[in-house]
Coordinates of C-alpha atoms and ligand atoms in Angstrom, one line a residue:
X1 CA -7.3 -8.2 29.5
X2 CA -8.2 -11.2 27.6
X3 CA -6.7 -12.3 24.4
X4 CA -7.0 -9.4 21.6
X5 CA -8.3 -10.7 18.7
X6 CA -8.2 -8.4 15.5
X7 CA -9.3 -9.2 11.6
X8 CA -8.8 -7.8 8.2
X9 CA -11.9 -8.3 6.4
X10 CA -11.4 -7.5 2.8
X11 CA -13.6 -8.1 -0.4
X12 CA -12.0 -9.8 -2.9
X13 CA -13.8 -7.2 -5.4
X14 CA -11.2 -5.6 -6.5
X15 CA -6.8 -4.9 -5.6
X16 CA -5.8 -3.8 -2.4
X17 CA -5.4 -0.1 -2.8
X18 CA -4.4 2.8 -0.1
X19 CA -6.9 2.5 2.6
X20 CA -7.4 -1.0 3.1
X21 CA -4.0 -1.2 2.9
X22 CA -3.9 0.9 5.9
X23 CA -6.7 -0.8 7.8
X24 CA -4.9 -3.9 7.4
X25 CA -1.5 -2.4 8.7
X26 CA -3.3 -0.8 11.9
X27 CA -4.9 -4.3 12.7
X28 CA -1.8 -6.1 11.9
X29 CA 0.0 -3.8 14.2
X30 CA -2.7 -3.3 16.8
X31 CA -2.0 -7.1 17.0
X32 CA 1.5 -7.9 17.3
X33 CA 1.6 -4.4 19.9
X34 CA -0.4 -6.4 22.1
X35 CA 0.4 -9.8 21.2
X36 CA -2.6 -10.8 20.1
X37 CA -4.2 -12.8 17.3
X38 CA -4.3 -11.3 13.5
X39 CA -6.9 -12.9 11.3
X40 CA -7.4 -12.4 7.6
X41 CA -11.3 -13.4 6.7
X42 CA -12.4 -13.3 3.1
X43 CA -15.5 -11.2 2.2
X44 CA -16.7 -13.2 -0.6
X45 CA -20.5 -12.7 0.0
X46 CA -21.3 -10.8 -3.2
X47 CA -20.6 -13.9 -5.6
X48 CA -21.1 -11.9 -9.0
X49 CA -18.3 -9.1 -7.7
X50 CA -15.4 -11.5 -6.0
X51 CA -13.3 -12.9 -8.1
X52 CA -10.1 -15.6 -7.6
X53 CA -8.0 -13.1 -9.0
X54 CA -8.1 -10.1 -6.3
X55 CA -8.1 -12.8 -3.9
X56 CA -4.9 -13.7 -4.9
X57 CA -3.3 -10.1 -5.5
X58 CA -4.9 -8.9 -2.3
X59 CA -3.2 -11.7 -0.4
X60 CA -0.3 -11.1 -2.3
X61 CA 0.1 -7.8 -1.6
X62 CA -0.4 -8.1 1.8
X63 CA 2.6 -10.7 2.2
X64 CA 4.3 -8.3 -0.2
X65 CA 4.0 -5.8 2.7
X66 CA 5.7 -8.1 5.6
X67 CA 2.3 -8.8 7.1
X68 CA 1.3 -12.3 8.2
X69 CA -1.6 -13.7 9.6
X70 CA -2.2 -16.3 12.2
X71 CA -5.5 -17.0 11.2
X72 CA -7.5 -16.9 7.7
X73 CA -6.5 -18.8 4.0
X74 CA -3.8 -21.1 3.5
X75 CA -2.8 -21.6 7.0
X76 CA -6.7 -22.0 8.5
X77 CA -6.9 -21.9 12.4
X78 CA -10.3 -23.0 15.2
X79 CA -12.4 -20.5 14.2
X80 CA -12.7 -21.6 10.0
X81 CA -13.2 -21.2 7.4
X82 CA -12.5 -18.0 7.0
X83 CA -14.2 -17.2 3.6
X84 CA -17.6 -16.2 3.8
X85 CA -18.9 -17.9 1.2
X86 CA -17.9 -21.2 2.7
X87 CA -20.0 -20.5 5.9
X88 CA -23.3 -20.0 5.0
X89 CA -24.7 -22.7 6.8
X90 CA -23.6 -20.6 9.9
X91 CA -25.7 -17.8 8.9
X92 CA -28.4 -19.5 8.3
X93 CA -28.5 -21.3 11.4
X94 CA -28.4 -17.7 13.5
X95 CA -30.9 -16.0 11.2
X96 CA -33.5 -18.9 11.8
X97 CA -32.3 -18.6 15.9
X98 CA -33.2 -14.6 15.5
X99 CA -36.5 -15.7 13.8
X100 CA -37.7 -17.9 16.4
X101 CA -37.3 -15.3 18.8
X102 CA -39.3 -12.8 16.4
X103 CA -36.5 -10.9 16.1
X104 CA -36.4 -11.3 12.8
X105 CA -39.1 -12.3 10.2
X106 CA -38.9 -13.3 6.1
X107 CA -40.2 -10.4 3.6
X108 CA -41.7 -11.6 0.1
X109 CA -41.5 -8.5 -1.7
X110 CA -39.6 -8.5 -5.0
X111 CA -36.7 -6.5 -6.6
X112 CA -39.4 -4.3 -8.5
X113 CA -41.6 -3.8 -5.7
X114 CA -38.7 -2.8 -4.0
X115 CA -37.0 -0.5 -6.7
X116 CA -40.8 1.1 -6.7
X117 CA -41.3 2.2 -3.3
X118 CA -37.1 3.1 -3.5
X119 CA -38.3 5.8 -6.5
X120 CA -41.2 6.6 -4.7
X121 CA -39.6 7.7 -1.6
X122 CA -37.4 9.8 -3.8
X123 CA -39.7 11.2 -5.8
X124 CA -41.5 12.6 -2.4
X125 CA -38.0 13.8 -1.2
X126 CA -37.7 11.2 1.6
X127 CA -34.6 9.0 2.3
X128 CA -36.0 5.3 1.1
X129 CA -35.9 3.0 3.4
X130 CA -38.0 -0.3 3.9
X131 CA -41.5 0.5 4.7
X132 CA -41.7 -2.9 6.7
X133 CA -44.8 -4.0 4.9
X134 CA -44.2 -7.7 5.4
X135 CA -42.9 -7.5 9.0
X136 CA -46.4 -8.4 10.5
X137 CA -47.5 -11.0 8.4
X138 CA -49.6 -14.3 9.6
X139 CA -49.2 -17.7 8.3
X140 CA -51.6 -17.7 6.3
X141 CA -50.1 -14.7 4.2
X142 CA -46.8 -16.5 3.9
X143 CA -48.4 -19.6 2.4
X144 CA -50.3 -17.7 -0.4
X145 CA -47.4 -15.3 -0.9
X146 CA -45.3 -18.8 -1.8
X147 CA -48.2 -20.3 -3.9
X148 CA -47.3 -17.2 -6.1
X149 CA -43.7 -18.8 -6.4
X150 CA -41.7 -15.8 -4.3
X151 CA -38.3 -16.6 -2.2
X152 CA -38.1 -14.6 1.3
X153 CA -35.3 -12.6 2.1
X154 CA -35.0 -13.1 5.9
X155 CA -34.9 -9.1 7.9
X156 CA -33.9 -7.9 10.6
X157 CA -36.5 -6.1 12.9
X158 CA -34.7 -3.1 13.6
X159 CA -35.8 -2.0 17.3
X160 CA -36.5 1.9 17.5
X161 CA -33.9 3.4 19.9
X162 CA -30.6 5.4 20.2
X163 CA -27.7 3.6 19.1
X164 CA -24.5 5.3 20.8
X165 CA -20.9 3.7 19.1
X166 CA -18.3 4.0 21.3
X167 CA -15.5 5.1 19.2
X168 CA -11.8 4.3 20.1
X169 CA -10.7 7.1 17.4
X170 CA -13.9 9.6 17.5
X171 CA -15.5 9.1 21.0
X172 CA -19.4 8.4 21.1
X173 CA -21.2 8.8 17.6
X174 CA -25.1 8.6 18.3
X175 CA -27.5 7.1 15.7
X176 CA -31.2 7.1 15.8
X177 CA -32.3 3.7 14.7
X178 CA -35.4 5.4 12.7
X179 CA -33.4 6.1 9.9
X180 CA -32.8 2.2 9.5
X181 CA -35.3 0.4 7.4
X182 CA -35.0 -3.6 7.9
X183 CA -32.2 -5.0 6.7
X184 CA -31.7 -8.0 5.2
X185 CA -29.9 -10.8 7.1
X186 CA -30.4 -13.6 4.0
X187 CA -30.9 -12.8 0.8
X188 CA -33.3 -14.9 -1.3
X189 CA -30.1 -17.1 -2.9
X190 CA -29.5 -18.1 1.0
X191 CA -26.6 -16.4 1.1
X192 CA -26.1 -14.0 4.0
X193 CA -26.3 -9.8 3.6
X194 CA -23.1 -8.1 3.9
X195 CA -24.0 -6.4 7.9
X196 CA -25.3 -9.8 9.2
X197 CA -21.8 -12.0 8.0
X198 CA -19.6 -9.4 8.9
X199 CA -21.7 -9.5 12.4
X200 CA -21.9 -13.6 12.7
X201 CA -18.2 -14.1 12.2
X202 CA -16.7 -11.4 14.2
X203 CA -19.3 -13.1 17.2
X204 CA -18.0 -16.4 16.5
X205 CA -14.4 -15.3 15.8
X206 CA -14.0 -13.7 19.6
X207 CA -13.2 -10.5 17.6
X208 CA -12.5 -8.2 20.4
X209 CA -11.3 -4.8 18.7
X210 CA -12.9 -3.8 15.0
X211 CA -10.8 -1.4 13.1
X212 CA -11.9 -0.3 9.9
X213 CA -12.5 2.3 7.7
X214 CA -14.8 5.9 8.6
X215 CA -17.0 4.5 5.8
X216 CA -18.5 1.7 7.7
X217 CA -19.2 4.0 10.3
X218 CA -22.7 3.6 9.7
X219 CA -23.0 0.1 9.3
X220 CA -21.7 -0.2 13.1
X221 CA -24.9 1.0 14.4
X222 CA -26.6 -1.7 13.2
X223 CA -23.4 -4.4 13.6
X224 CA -24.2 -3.7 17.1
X225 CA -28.2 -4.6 17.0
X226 CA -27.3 -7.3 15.5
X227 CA -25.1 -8.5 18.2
X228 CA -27.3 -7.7 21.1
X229 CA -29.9 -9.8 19.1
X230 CA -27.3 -12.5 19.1
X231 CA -27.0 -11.9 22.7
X232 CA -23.0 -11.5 21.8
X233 CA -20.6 -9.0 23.0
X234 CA -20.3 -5.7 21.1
X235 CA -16.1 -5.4 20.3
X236 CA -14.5 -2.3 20.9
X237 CA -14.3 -0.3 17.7
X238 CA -12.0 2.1 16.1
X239 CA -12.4 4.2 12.5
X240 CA -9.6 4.9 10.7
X241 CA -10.4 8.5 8.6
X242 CA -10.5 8.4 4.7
X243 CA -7.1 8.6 2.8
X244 CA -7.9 11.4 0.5
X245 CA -6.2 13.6 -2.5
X246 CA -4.3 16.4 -2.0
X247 CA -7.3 18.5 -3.1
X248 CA -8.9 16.7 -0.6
X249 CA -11.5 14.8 -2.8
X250 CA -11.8 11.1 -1.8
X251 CA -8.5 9.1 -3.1
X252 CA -8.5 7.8 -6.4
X253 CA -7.2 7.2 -10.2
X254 CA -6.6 10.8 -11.0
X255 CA -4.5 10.9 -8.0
X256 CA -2.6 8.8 -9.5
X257 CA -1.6 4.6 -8.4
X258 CA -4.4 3.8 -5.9
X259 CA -3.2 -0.1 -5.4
X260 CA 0.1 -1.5 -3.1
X261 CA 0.7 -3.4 -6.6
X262 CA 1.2 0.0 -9.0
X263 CA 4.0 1.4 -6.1
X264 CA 5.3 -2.2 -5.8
X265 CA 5.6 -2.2 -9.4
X266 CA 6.8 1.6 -9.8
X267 CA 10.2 0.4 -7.3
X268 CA 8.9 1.3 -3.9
X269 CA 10.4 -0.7 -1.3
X270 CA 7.1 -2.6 0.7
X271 CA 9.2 -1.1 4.0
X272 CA 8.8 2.2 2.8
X273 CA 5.2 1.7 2.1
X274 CA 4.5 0.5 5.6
X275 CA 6.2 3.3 7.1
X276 CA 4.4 5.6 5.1
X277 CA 0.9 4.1 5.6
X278 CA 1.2 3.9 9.3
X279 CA 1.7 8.0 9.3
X280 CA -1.4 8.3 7.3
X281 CA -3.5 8.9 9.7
X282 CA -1.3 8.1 13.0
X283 CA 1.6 9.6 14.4
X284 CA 4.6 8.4 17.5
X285 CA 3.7 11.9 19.1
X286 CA 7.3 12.6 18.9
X287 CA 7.8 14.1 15.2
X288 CA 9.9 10.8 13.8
X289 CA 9.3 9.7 10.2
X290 CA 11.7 7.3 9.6
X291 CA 10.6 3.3 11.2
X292 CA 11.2 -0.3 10.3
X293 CA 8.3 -2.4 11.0
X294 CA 9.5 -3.9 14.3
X295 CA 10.2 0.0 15.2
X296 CA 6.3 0.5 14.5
X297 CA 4.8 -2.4 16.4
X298 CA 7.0 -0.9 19.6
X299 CA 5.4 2.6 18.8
X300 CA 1.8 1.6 17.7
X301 CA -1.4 3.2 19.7
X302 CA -4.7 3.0 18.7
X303 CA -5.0 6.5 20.5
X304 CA -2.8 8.3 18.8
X305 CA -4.3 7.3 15.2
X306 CA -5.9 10.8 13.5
X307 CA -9.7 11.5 13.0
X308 CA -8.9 14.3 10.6
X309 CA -8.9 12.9 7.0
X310 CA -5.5 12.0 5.6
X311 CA -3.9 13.6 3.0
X312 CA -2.0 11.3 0.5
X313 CA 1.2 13.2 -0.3
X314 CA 2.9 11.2 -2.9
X315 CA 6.1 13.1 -2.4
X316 CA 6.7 12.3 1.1
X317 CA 5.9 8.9 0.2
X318 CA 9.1 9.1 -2.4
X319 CA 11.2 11.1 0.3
X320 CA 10.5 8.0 2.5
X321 CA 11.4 5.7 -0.3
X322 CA 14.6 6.9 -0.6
X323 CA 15.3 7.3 2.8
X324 CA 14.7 3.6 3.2
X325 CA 16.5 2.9 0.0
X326 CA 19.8 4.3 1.4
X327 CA 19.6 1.9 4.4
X328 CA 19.7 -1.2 2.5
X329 CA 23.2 -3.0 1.5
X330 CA 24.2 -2.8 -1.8
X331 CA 24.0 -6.3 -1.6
X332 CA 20.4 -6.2 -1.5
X333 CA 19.6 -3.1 -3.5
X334 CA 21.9 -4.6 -6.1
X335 CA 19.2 -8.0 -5.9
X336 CA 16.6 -5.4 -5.6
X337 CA 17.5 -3.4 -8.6
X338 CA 18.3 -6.1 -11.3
X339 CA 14.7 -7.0 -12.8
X340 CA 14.6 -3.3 -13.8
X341 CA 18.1 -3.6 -15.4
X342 CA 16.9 -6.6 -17.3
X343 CA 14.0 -5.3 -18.3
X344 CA 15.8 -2.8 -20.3
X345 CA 18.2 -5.3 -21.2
X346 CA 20.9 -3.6 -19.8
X347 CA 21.9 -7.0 -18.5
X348 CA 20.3 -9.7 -20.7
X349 CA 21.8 -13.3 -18.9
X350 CA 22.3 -14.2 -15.0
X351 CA 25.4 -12.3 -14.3
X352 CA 28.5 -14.2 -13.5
X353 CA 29.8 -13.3 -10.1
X354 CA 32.4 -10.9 -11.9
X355 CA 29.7 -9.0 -13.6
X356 CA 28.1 -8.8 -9.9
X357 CA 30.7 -7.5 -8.4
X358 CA 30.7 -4.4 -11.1
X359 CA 26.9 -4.2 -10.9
X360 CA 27.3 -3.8 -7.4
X361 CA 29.6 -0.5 -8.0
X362 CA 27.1 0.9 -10.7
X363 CA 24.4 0.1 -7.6
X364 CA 26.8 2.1 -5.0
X365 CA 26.7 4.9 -7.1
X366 CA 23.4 5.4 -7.7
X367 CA 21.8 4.9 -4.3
X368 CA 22.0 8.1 -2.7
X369 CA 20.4 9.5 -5.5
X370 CA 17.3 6.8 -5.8
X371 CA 13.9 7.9 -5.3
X372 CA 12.4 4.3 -6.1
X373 CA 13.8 1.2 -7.7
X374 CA 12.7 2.3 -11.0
X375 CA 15.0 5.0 -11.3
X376 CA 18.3 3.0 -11.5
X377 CA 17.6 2.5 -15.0
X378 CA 18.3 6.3 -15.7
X379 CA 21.0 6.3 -13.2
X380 CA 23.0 3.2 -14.4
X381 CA 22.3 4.4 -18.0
X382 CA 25.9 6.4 -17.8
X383 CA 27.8 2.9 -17.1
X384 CA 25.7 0.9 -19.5
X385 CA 26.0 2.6 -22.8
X386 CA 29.6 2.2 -24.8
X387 CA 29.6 5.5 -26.9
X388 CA 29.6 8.7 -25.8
X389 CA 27.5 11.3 -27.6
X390 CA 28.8 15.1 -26.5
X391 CA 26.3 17.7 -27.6
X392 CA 27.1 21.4 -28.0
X393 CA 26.6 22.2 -25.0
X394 CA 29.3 19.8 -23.6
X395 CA 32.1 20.2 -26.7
X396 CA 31.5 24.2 -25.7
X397 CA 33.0 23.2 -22.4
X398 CA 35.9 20.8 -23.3
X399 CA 36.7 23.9 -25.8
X400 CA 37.6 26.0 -22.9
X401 CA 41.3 27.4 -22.8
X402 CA 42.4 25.7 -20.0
X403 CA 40.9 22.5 -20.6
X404 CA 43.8 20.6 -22.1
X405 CA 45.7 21.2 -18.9
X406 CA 43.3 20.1 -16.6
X407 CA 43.1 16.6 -18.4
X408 CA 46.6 15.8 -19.0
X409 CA 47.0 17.0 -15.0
X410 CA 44.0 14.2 -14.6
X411 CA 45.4 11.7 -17.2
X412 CA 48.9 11.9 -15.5
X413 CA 47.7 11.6 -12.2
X414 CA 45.2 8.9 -12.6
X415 CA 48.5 6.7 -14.7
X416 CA 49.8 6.5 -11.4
X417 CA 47.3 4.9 -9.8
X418 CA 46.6 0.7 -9.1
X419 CA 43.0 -0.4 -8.7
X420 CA 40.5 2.3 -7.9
X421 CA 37.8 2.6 -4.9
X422 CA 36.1 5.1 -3.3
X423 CA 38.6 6.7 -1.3
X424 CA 40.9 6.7 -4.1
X425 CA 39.0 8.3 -6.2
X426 CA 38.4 11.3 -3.9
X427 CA 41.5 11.9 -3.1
X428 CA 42.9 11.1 -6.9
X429 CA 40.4 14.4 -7.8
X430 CA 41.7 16.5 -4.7
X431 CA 44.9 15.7 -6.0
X432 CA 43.9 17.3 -9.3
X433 CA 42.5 20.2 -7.8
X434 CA 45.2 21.4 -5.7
X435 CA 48.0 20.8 -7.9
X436 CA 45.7 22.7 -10.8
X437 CA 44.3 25.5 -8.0
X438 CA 48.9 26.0 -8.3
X439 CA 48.3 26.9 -11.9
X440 CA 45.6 29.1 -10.9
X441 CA 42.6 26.5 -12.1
X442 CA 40.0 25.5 -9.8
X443 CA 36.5 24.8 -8.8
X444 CA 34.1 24.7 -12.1
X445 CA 36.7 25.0 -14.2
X446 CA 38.7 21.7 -13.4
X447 CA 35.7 19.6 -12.8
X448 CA 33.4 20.5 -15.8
X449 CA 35.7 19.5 -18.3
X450 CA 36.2 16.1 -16.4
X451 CA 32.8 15.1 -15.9
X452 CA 32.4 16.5 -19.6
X453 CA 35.0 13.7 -20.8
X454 CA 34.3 10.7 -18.7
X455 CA 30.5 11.1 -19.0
X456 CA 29.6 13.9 -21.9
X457 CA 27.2 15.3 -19.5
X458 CA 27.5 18.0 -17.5
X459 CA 26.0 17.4 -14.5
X460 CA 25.1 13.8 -12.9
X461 CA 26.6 11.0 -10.5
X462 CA 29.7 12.9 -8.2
X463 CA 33.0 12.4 -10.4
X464 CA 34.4 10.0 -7.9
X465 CA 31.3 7.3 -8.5
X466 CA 32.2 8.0 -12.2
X467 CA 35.7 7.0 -11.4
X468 CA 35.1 4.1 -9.2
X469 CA 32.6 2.6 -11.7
X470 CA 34.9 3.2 -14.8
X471 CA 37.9 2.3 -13.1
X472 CA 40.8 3.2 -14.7
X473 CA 41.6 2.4 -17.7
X474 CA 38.1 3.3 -19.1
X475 CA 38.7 6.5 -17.3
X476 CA 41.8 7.0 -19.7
X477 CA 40.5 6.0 -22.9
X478 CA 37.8 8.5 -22.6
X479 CA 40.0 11.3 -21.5
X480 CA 42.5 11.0 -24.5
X481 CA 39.2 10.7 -26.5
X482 CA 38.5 14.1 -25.3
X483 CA 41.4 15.4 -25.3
X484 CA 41.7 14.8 -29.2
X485 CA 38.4 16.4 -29.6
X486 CA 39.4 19.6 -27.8
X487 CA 43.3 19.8 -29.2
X488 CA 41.5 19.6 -32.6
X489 CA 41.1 23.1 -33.7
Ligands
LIG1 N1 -15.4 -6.4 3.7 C1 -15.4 -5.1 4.1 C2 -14.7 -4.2 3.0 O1 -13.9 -4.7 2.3 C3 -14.8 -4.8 5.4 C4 -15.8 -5.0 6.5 C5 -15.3 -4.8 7.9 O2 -14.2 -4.5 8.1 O3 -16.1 -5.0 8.8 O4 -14.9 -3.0 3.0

């Protein structure tokens, strides 16, 4: 098979949000699956629309993700530019090659005559589409249409006849081509019409597979008029469904974040994203959930990507997060995690490599319970703040009867001790239990009233994170502290 060629084609008209951020993950992957070549081609036709600034957070976001290119801005490549709006003269030169062989032919109507017969059409309850009323004109027409100072648009003369799309995803979808009016290949500013530039460059790119989203379903059928007009070969192509809401209205705002940059912002991990995106809409066949990137490329198929819509499920996206979150060190969770301590100004200057180290316990304790990055702000909150506040509910439970026995037992037991890790600290709190379970103590009632001194909380972190983060002499002060409070009568 000869080289596979794939591109992600994104307007630069706003950020990358769920379903481009998929189509760009099933080329990407499509791509390095069959080691073939990735290209990233900027859509910047529509002038007044693309802006600088989604180029940037676009590309952004798609480096953010772990995906590279080997083609497209910044790094360039033989078949450049690859912004649209930097190839004009391209278009031009194949829209005047299509007119010389009458295949396509210029139209002098205006944006009000258009927008007329458009209402017309409506008005009589018929879909609008050009009525081709300048498709036959002579030479003679053109030069007085000019004298009255109008710019053609250059169209395409849409031949009448089936148009079958072979579908990788969704098998053959047939259009008629009477339903298509005469597009525009050049608009009247010389810049090229969305279908004809998307058309050119995947020609002159040797684009050989087109995946993209079930919305430019449509726009194939023409794509491949155009390239039999161009006397170019068709590339296979392949439809990813929508990515819609759970109530299964098209994704957007009331769903909640729509773009990679509100979850990269919210503390998901772009690893967790990708895994997530690819089983929107594709599956291994095998029921896993769990992959690394390099585990996807190995699994990738084009086949095996859904035609049913996809359902965003936001909390198997979090159930994903966390999953991903417990694989990483604490070494780079820790790095992970600090821009949301600071931004709370839980730590305020570059820690010292002491501070670090105790960061790094505070991080160990609160990965299993992570959902996204975000949350170790409310899990570190425990190990942060100095006082302790016990409300009723917790001065209730140190005022239980047996309380003062279980925290001198505790106290005692935990005097003995040297530095504190892990292990220690689950076997220092078995310890306490079985010599208190003697005394005819146990279960609830030996560790509520610890957890109620070391953290005035009654539920939280497991006591022996508490420990290990405290350490021990912190452990000590605040058990004295409560064992004032409940000897006080
Ligand atoms: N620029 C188009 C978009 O952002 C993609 C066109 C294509 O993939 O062919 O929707």
């Amino acid at each position: 098979m000869k080289n596979i060629r794939v591109r992600f084609a994104p307007s630069p008209t706003g950020h990358l949000h769920i379903g481009a951020s998929r189509t760009v993950l099933f080329n990407w992957l499509f791509a390095r699956s069959q080691n073939g070549v990735f290209i990233l081609r900027i859509e910047d036709t529509d002038r007044s629309r693309s802006t600088i600034e989604f180029e940037r957070s676009i590309i952004e976001d798609i480096r953010w993700l772990g995906l590279d290119w080997d083609e497209g801005p910044e790094i360039g490549g033989d078949y450049g530019p690859y912004y649209q709006s930097e190839r004009r003269e391209l278009y031009k030169e194949m829209a005047d090659k299509l007119l010389e062989k009458g295949l396509a032919y210029r139209c002098y109507c205006t944006e009000n005559e258009l927008e007329r017969s458009r209402k017309e059409a409506l008005k009589r309850g018929v879909m609008p589409k050009y009525d081709g009323r300048c498709s036959n004109l002579t030479p003679e027409d053109e030069r007085h249409l000019i004298s009255e100072g109008r710019k053609p648009t250059i169209r395409f003369r849409v031949p009448e006849r089936k148009i079958v799309v072979h579908d990788l995803i969704r098998g053959d979808v047939e259009f008629d081509s009477n339903v298509i009016g005469d597009f525009i290949l050049i608009r009247s500013d010389g810049m090229a019409g969305f279908n004809f530039a998307v058309v050119v460059d995947d020609a002159v790119m040797k684009i050989t597979h087109v995946i993209r989203g079930e919305d430019h379903l449509a726009n194939t059928a023409r794509h491949i008029l155009l390239f039999e007009a161009l006397g170019y070969p068709v590339p296979k192509v392949a439809h990813n469904s929508m990515a819609l809401g759970p109530d299964h209205a098209k994704l957007s705002k009331r769903h909640g974040a729509t773009s990679i940059g509100e979850y990269r912002k919210q503390g998901f991990l772009p690893s967790a994203l990708v895994n997530y995106l690819a089983l929107l809409g594709w599956s291994s066949g095998d029921g896993r959930e769990i992959f690394t990137l390099q585990e996807l490329i190995r699994a990738f198929s084009i086949d095996r990507i859904s035609k049913s819509p996809a359902i965003f499920d936001i909390d198997k996206l979090k159930w994903i997060n966390g999953q991903h979150i417990r694989q990483l060190s604490i070494g780079e969770l820790t790095s992970l995690v600090l821009p949301y301590l600071k931004e709370v100004s839980y730590i305020v200057s570059e820690p010292s490599s002491e501070e670090i180290a105790w960061i790094e316990k505070v991080v160990e304790a609160a990965q299993t319970n992570l959902v996204t990055l975000s949350d170790v702000t409310e899990s570190a909150k425990l190990f942060f703040e100095e006082e302790l506040d016990y409300d009723e509910d917790v001065l209730g439970v140190l005022k239980g009867e047996q309380v003062p026995m279980v925290l001198k037992t505790f106290k005692e037991t935990l005097a003995k001790e040297g530095e504190i890790d892990i292990e220690k600290a689950k076997l220092l709190l078995k310890g306490v239990a079985a010599e208190l379970k003697s005394q005819g103590i146990k279960g609830k009632e030996v560790y509520h009233p610890i957890r109620a001194a070391l953290t005035g909380k009654l539920s939280g972190h497991e006591l022996f994170y508490v420990i290990f983060v405290f350490g021990k002499d912190k452990c000590l002060k605040r058990v004295e502290e409560a064992l004032r409070i409940c000897l006080t009568p």
